[in-house]
Coordinates of C-alpha atoms in Angstrom, one line a residue:
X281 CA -7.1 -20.1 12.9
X282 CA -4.5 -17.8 11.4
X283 CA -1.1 -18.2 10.0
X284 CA 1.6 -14.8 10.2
X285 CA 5.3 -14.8 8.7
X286 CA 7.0 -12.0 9.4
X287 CA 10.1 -13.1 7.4
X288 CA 10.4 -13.9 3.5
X289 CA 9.0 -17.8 3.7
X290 CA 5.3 -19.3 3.2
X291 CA 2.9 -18.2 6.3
X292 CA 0.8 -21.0 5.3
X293 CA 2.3 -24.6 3.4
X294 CA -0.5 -27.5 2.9
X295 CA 0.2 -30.4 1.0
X296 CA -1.4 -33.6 0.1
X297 CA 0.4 -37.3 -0.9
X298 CA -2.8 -39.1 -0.8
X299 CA -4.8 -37.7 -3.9
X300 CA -7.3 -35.5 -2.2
X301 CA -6.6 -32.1 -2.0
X302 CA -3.9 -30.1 -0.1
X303 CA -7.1 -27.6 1.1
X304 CA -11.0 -27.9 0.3
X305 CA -12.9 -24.6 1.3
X306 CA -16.6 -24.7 2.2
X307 CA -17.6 -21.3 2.0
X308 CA -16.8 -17.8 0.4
X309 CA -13.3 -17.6 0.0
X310 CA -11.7 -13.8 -0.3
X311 CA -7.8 -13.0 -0.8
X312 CA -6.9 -9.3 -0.7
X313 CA -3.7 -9.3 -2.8
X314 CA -3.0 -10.9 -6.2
X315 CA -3.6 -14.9 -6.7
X316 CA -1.5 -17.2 -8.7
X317 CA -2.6 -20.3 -10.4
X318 CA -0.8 -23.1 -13.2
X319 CA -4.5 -23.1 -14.8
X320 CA -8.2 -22.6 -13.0
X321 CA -11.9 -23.8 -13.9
X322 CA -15.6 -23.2 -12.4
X323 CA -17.1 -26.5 -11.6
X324 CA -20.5 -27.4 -10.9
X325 CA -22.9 -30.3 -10.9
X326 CA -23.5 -30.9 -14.3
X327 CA -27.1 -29.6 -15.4
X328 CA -27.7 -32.5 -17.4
X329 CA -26.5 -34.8 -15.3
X330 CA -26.2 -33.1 -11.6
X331 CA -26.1 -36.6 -9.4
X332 CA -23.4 -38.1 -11.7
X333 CA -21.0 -35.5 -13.7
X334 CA -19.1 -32.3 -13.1
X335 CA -19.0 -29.6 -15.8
X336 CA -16.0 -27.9 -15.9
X337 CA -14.9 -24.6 -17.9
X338 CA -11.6 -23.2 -18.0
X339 CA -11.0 -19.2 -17.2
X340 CA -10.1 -17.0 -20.0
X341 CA -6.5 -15.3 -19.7
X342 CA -4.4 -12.5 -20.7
X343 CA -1.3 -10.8 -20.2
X344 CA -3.4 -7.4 -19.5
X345 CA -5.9 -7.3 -16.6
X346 CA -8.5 -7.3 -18.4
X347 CA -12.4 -6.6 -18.4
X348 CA -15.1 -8.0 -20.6
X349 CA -18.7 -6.6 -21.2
X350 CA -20.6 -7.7 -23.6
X351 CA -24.5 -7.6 -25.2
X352 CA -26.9 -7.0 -27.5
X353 CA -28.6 -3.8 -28.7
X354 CA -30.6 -3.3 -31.9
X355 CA -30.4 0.2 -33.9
X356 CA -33.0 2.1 -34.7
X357 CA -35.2 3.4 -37.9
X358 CA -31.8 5.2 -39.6
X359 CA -29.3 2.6 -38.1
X360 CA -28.4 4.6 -34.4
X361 CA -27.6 2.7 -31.9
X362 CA -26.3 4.1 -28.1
X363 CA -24.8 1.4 -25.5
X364 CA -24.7 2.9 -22.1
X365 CA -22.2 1.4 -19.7
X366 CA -22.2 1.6 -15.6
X367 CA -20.9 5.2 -14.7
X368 CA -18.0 3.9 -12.9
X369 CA -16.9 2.3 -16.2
X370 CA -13.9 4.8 -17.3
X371 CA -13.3 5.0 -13.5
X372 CA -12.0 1.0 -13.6
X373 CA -10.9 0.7 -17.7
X374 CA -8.8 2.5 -20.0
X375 CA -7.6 1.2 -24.0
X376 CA -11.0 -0.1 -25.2
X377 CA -11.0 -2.7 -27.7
X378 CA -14.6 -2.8 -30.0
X379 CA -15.8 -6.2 -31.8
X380 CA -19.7 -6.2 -33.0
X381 CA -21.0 -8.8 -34.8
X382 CA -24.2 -7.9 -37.5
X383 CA -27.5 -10.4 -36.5
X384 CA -29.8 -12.0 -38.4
X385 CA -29.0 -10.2 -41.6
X386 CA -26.4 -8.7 -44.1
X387 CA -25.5 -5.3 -43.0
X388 CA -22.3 -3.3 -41.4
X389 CA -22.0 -2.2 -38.6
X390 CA -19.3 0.7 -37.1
X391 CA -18.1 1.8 -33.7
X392 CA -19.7 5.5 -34.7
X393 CA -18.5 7.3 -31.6
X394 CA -15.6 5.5 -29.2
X395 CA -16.3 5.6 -25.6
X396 CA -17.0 8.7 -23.8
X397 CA -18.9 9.6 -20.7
X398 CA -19.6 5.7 -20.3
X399 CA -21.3 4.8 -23.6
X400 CA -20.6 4.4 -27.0
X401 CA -22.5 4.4 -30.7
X402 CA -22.9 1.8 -32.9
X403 CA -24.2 2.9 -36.3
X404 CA -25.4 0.5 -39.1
X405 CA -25.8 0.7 -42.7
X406 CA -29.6 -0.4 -42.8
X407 CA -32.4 0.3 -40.0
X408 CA -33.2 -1.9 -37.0
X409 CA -30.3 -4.4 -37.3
X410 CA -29.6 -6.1 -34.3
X411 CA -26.0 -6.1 -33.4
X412 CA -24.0 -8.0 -30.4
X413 CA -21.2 -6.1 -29.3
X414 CA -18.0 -6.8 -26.9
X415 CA -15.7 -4.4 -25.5
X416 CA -12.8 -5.0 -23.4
X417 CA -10.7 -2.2 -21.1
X418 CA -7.8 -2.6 -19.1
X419 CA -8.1 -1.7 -15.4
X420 CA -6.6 0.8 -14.0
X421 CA -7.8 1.5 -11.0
X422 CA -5.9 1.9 -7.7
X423 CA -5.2 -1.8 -7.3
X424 CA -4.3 -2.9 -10.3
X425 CA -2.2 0.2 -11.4
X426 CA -0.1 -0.2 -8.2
X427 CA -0.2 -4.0 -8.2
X428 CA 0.3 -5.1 -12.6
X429 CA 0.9 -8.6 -13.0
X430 CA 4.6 -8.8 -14.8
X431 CA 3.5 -11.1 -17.7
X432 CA 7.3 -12.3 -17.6
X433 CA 9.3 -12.5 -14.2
X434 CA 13.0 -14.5 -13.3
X435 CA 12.4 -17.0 -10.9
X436 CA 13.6 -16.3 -6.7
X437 CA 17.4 -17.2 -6.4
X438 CA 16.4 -20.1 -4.6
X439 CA 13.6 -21.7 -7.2
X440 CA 16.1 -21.6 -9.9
X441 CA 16.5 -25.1 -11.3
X442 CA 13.4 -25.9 -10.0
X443 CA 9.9 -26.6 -11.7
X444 CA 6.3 -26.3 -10.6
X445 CA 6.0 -29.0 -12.3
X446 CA 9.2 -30.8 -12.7
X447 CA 7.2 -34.5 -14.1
X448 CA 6.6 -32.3 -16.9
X449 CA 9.9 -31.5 -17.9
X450 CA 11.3 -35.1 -17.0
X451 CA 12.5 -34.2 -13.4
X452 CA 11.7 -36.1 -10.1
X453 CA 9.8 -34.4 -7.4
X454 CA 12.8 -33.3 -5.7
X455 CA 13.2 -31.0 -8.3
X456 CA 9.8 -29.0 -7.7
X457 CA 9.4 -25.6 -6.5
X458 CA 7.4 -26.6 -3.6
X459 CA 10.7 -28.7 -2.3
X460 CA 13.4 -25.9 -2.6
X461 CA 10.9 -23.6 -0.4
X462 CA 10.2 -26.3 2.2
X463 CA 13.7 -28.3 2.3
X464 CA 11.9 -30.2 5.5
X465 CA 8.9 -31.4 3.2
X466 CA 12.0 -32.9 0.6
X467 CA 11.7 -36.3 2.1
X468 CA 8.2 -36.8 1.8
X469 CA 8.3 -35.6 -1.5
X470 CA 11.5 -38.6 -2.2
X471 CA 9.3 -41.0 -0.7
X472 CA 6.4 -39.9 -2.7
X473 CA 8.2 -40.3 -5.9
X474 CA 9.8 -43.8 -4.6
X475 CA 6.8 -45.0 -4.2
X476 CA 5.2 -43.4 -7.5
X477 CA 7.5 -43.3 -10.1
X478 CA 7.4 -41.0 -12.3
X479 CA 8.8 -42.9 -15.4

């Protein structure tokens, strides 16, 4: 099955009255181009509970497209310390951000040498101090520097006065974004809020 719209409007439009969802996917799912969400989670059986519970975890956001790495590394007999990243690291990220965080002990602990050549140095105070370290970096690879995400954008002509979510701004369904796109799904969307009020 395939959808195609040559023009400016949806290819695809899926939507669901009844409470289950507008499209469950059984499988890999892969979208070559950016993906927009109101909020996203992993779930998964729980592990305490698998038959019974989900688990749920929201993803962590940011206005930058952003990388983390993260781990631990302990330094050595005068406090040296090298963390080697993947050699296509500088490659994908730019603007590295450093936080470490001193184990087990009361000691300091310095970014000694920034990022260079896909690794960095840590250097503490005492010897043989474990150390956990993040770093973040902003890609820039071919994708994402011809494709940013505008952190702020004006809405289409056409969605203006209209809400993603218009319940939660005290507006009927009629008044959703989903509606001005798809004028022909505007009755259903009337009867759907006849039928479930909103107030």
């Amino acid at each position: 099955m395939g959808a195609y719209n040559s023009s400016t409007g949806d290819a695809l439009f899926a939507e669901n009255q009844s409470g289950g969802f507008a499209a469950f996917f059984l499988g890999d799912v892969d979208v070559d181009g950016n993906l927009s969400k109101a909020g996203g989670s992993f779930k998964i059986d729980h592990p305490l509970d698998p038959a019974n519970k989900y688990l749920y975890h929201s993803f962590v956001e940011s206005p930058d497209m952003m990388d983390i790495y993260n781990g631990n590394v302990t330094t050595d007999g005068v406090g040296n310390a090298v963390v080697t990243m993947p050699d296509w690291f500088e490659a994908l990220n730019r603007d590295f951000r450093y936080q470490l965080t001193v184990m087990g002990q009361f000691a300091q602990a310095i970014v000694a040498t920034k990022m260079a050549n896909h690794r960095f140095a840590i250097k503490t105070d005492k010897p043989n101090v474990e150390v956990s370290w993040q770093v973040t970096g902003v890609r820039h690879d071919a994708w994402a520097n011809a494709h940013r995400i505008p952190v702020e954008q004006m809405k289409a002509e056409r969605e203006r006065g209209f809400y993603m979510h218009p319940e939660l701004f005290g507006a009927g369904l009629e008044k959703s974004v989903a509606a001005a796109r798809h004028p022909g799904m505007k009755l259903t969307l009337e009867n759907a809020q006849h039928q479930n009020p909103i107030n």
